[in-house]
Short mmCIF file of C-alpha atoms in Angstrom, two decimals:
data_model
loop_
_atom_site.label_atom_id
_atom_site.label_comp_id
_atom_site.label_asym_id
_atom_site.label_seq_id
_atom_site.Cartn_x
_atom_site.Cartn_y
_atom_site.Cartn_z
CA UNK A 1 -11.38 -8.66 8.67
CA UNK A 2 -9.89 -10.41 5.66
CA UNK A 3 -6.45 -11.84 6.38
CA UNK A 4 -3.87 -12.23 3.62
CA UNK A 5 -1.17 -14.86 4.00
CA UNK A 6 1.81 -14.93 1.68
CA UNK A 7 4.16 -17.85 1.20
CA UNK A 8 7.00 -18.23 1.41
CA UNK A 9 8.10 -15.36 3.68
CA UNK A 10 11.47 -15.40 1.96
CA UNK A 11 13.17 -17.29 -0.82
CA UNK A 12 16.60 -17.54 -2.34
CA UNK A 13 16.87 -17.63 -6.10
CA UNK A 14 19.30 -17.04 -8.92
CA UNK A 15 19.15 -14.88 -12.01
CA UNK A 16 17.13 -16.70 -14.63
CA UNK A 17 15.06 -18.72 -12.14
CA UNK A 18 11.29 -18.95 -12.32
CA UNK A 19 9.84 -17.66 -9.06
CA UNK A 20 6.31 -18.13 -7.73
CA UNK A 21 4.82 -16.40 -4.70
CA UNK A 22 1.44 -17.37 -3.28
CA UNK A 23 -1.11 -15.20 -1.51
CA UNK A 24 -4.13 -16.71 0.23
CA UNK A 25 -7.15 -14.77 1.45
CA UNK A 26 -9.15 -15.84 4.50
CA UNK A 27 -12.35 -15.45 2.46
CA UNK A 28 -13.20 -14.95 -1.17
CA UNK A 29 -12.09 -11.63 -2.63
CA UNK A 30 -13.09 -12.42 -6.23
CA UNK A 31 -10.21 -10.92 -8.26
CA UNK A 32 -9.72 -7.80 -6.16
CA UNK A 33 -6.02 -8.35 -5.58
CA UNK A 34 -2.91 -6.32 -6.38
CA UNK A 35 0.80 -7.08 -6.21
CA UNK A 36 3.54 -4.59 -5.32
CA UNK A 37 7.32 -4.62 -5.37
CA UNK A 38 9.28 -2.74 -2.73
CA UNK A 39 13.01 -2.15 -2.56
CA UNK A 40 14.79 -1.04 0.65
CA UNK A 41 14.14 2.60 1.50
CA UNK A 42 11.72 3.03 -1.40
CA UNK A 43 7.98 3.26 -1.79
CA UNK A 44 6.07 0.25 -3.10
CA UNK A 45 5.55 0.00 -6.85
CA UNK A 46 2.38 -1.41 -8.38
CA UNK A 47 2.99 -4.47 -10.55
CA UNK A 48 -0.38 -6.14 -11.08
CA UNK A 49 -4.01 -5.34 -10.28
CA UNK A 50 -7.28 -7.25 -10.55
CA UNK A 51 -5.22 -10.39 -9.99
CA UNK A 52 -3.73 -10.58 -13.46
CA UNK A 53 -3.64 -7.17 -15.18
CA UNK A 54 -0.11 -5.91 -15.68
CA UNK A 55 0.43 -2.25 -14.79
CA UNK A 56 1.80 -0.18 -17.65
CA UNK A 57 5.59 -0.23 -17.89
CA UNK A 58 5.99 -3.42 -15.85
CA UNK A 59 8.06 -6.08 -17.65
CA UNK A 60 6.12 -8.98 -19.10
CA UNK A 61 8.16 -11.50 -17.08
CA UNK A 62 5.79 -10.62 -14.21
CA UNK A 63 2.39 -12.31 -14.28
CA UNK A 64 -0.45 -12.87 -11.85
CA UNK A 65 -3.20 -15.43 -11.62
CA UNK A 66 -5.93 -16.67 -9.34
CA UNK A 67 -9.36 -15.82 -8.04
CA UNK A 68 -11.40 -16.36 -4.92
CA UNK A 69 -8.92 -17.13 -2.15
CA UNK A 70 -5.72 -18.24 -3.87
CA UNK A 71 -3.46 -16.10 -6.00
CA UNK A 72 0.04 -16.32 -7.42
CA UNK A 73 2.67 -13.89 -8.64
CA UNK A 74 5.15 -15.42 -11.07
CA UNK A 75 8.42 -14.00 -12.31
CA UNK A 76 9.27 -16.08 -15.35
CA UNK A 77 13.01 -15.35 -15.44
CA UNK A 78 14.39 -13.51 -12.44
CA UNK A 79 16.51 -10.48 -13.25
CA UNK A 80 18.99 -8.64 -10.99
CA UNK A 81 16.54 -5.75 -10.62
CA UNK A 82 13.86 -8.12 -9.24
CA UNK A 83 15.52 -8.80 -5.89
CA UNK A 84 13.07 -7.06 -3.58
CA UNK A 85 10.14 -7.67 -1.27
CA UNK A 86 6.75 -8.40 -2.80
CA UNK A 87 3.37 -7.71 -1.21
CA UNK A 88 -0.16 -8.68 -2.13
CA UNK A 89 -3.10 -6.42 -1.25
CA UNK A 90 -6.80 -7.23 -1.20
CA UNK A 91 -9.24 -4.42 -1.87
CA UNK A 92 -12.50 -6.32 -1.77
CA UNK A 93 -13.49 -5.39 1.78
CA UNK A 94 -11.50 -2.66 3.42
CA UNK A 95 -7.87 -3.23 2.43
CA UNK A 96 -5.28 -5.65 3.73
CA UNK A 97 -1.71 -6.39 2.76
CA UNK A 98 0.09 -9.70 3.00
CA UNK A 99 3.14 -9.87 5.24
CA UNK A 100 5.54 -9.79 2.30
CA UNK A 101 7.91 -12.16 0.52
CA UNK A 102 11.57 -11.24 0.33
CA UNK A 103 13.31 -12.49 -2.80
CA UNK A 104 17.03 -12.79 -2.12
CA UNK A 105 20.01 -13.90 -4.09
CA UNK B 1 4.53 14.59 -14.00
CA UNK B 2 2.48 13.02 -11.24
CA UNK B 3 3.82 13.42 -7.72
CA UNK B 4 2.89 12.84 -4.12
CA UNK B 5 5.04 14.43 -1.43
CA UNK B 6 4.43 13.74 2.25
CA UNK B 7 5.50 16.02 5.07
CA UNK B 8 4.88 16.58 8.75
CA UNK B 9 6.57 13.56 10.25
CA UNK B 10 8.89 13.76 13.22
CA UNK B 11 9.48 12.79 16.81
CA UNK B 12 6.50 13.02 19.15
CA UNK B 13 5.92 11.84 22.69
CA UNK B 14 3.40 9.14 23.52
CA UNK B 15 -0.03 10.69 23.82
CA UNK B 16 0.92 13.52 21.51
CA UNK B 17 -0.50 14.65 18.18
CA UNK B 18 0.83 15.19 14.70
CA UNK B 19 -0.64 16.17 11.34
CA UNK B 20 0.75 14.69 8.16
CA UNK B 21 0.26 16.32 4.78
CA UNK B 22 0.52 14.94 1.27
CA UNK B 23 0.81 17.39 -1.61
CA UNK B 24 -0.44 16.03 -4.91
CA UNK B 25 0.40 17.25 -8.40
CA UNK B 26 0.05 16.15 -12.00
CA UNK B 27 -3.44 14.68 -11.78
CA UNK B 28 -6.99 15.70 -10.93
CA UNK B 29 -6.75 15.30 -7.17
CA UNK B 30 -10.48 15.44 -6.50
CA UNK B 31 -11.25 12.53 -8.81
CA UNK B 32 -9.64 9.68 -6.92
CA UNK B 33 -9.77 7.96 -3.56
CA UNK B 34 -6.56 8.31 -1.57
CA UNK B 35 -4.91 6.00 0.95
CA UNK B 36 -2.61 6.32 3.91
CA UNK B 37 -0.43 3.23 4.37
CA UNK B 38 2.25 2.81 7.03
CA UNK B 39 5.28 0.62 7.50
CA UNK B 40 6.86 0.09 10.90
CA UNK B 41 10.65 -0.28 10.88
CA UNK B 42 11.59 -3.62 9.34
CA UNK B 43 7.93 -4.65 8.99
CA UNK B 44 5.35 -4.98 6.26
CA UNK B 45 2.76 -2.60 4.86
CA UNK B 46 -0.35 -1.75 6.86
CA UNK B 47 -3.38 0.03 5.45
CA UNK B 48 -4.32 2.95 7.72
CA UNK B 49 -7.08 4.99 6.12
CA UNK B 50 -8.96 5.79 2.93
CA UNK B 51 -10.88 8.84 1.77
CA UNK B 52 -13.09 9.11 -1.28
CA UNK B 53 -12.43 11.59 -4.05
CA UNK B 54 -15.12 13.91 -2.81
CA UNK B 55 -14.00 13.53 0.78
CA UNK B 56 -17.47 12.46 1.78
CA UNK B 57 -16.53 8.89 2.72
CA UNK B 58 -13.71 7.76 4.96
CA UNK B 59 -12.57 4.48 6.47
CA UNK B 60 -9.98 3.47 9.05
CA UNK B 61 -8.09 0.44 10.24
CA UNK B 62 -9.20 -0.82 13.63
CA UNK B 63 -5.76 0.03 15.03
CA UNK B 64 -6.23 3.77 14.42
CA UNK B 65 -10.00 4.26 14.46
CA UNK B 66 -11.03 7.03 16.83
CA UNK B 67 -7.48 8.43 17.00
CA UNK B 68 -6.70 9.32 13.37
CA UNK B 69 -8.71 11.51 11.00
CA UNK B 70 -8.18 11.67 7.25
CA UNK B 71 -9.25 14.71 5.22
CA UNK B 72 -8.51 16.39 1.94
CA UNK B 73 -8.49 19.96 0.65
CA UNK B 74 -9.13 19.90 -3.07
CA UNK B 75 -8.39 23.63 -3.37
CA UNK B 76 -4.86 22.91 -2.16
CA UNK B 77 -4.51 19.45 -3.74
CA UNK B 78 -3.50 18.17 -0.33
CA UNK B 79 -4.35 15.09 1.72
CA UNK B 80 -4.06 15.14 5.50
CA UNK B 81 -3.82 12.66 8.35
CA UNK B 82 -4.47 14.09 11.80
CA UNK B 83 -3.07 11.73 14.40
CA UNK B 84 -3.73 12.02 18.13
CA UNK B 85 -3.19 9.89 21.23
CA UNK B 86 -0.10 8.51 19.52
CA UNK B 87 1.45 5.30 20.77
CA UNK B 88 4.85 3.70 20.35
CA UNK B 89 3.30 1.19 17.96
CA UNK B 90 2.34 4.05 15.62
CA UNK B 91 6.04 4.53 14.84
CA UNK B 92 6.35 4.00 11.10
CA UNK B 93 6.97 5.51 7.71
CA UNK B 94 3.63 6.88 6.54
CA UNK B 95 2.95 6.79 2.81
CA UNK B 96 0.16 8.51 0.98
CA UNK B 97 -0.98 6.73 -2.15
CA UNK B 98 -3.32 7.47 -5.02
CA UNK B 99 -5.86 4.96 -6.24
CA UNK B 100 -7.56 4.87 -9.62
CA UNK B 101 -10.96 4.60 -7.92
CA UNK B 102 -13.48 7.21 -8.96
CA UNK B 103 -16.38 5.74 -6.96
CA UNK B 104 -14.98 2.85 -4.91
CA UNK B 105 -13.44 3.45 -1.50
CA UNK B 106 -11.10 0.44 -1.55
CA UNK B 107 -8.85 0.00 -4.56
CA UNK B 108 -5.27 -0.59 -5.62
CA UNK B 109 -2.67 2.19 -5.45
CA UNK B 110 -0.94 3.24 -8.66
CA UNK B 111 1.13 6.10 -7.25
CA UNK B 112 2.95 6.38 -3.92
CA UNK B 113 4.82 9.16 -2.18
CA UNK B 114 8.25 8.63 -0.65
CA UNK B 115 6.84 8.59 2.86
CA UNK B 116 7.42 10.53 6.06
CA UNK B 117 8.76 8.99 9.26
CA UNK B 118 6.78 9.30 12.48
CA UNK B 119 8.59 8.29 15.65
CA UNK B 120 6.64 8.05 18.90
CA UNK B 121 9.05 7.95 21.80
CA UNK B 122 9.53 9.66 25.19
#
């Protein structure tokens, strides 16, 4: 099975900060990676797919990059609505989620 | 408007069975692969199962293989998850999710339901 490891598990940041979350795959997944945002008590929301394609309606301050085994999600200027938990998901072979990164104030 | 609404969750004893349903609306249900994803209390997301648009192909996580069965009824626009031999570690919110995959079995999910809670406890 492909394991997905996110880092950090949690981070503290302020409004306006640039935030970067990393997701590493245990083997190459090409660019078959998605990022989701989840707020407490809510379903996940798709942000990015195919490593760097922004889902419609998602603010442009979110961006994704990477290929192979290392990927990043960047929030260029953190907004109050962005405090949430973020998950990566590989869909190259079966499907696996990372353990999540909680972005806190 | 596109919607997914799960139902069927509840409290069940260890070893028991439960069937979850997911009613879909606002899109051509038979065109896309569908996922079940679960989230144990305070934990992360775990992929559970996938079914192709036609229903002809299915896949399961190792943790549920042989105990859970995914199916779909395109006439009712409904996705199902039959769960048996339930264990305490199956306690979670179960989400159904739509992919944009027409032919692939594994894909990203662009639409999620609100989830239904399954609690396995004596």
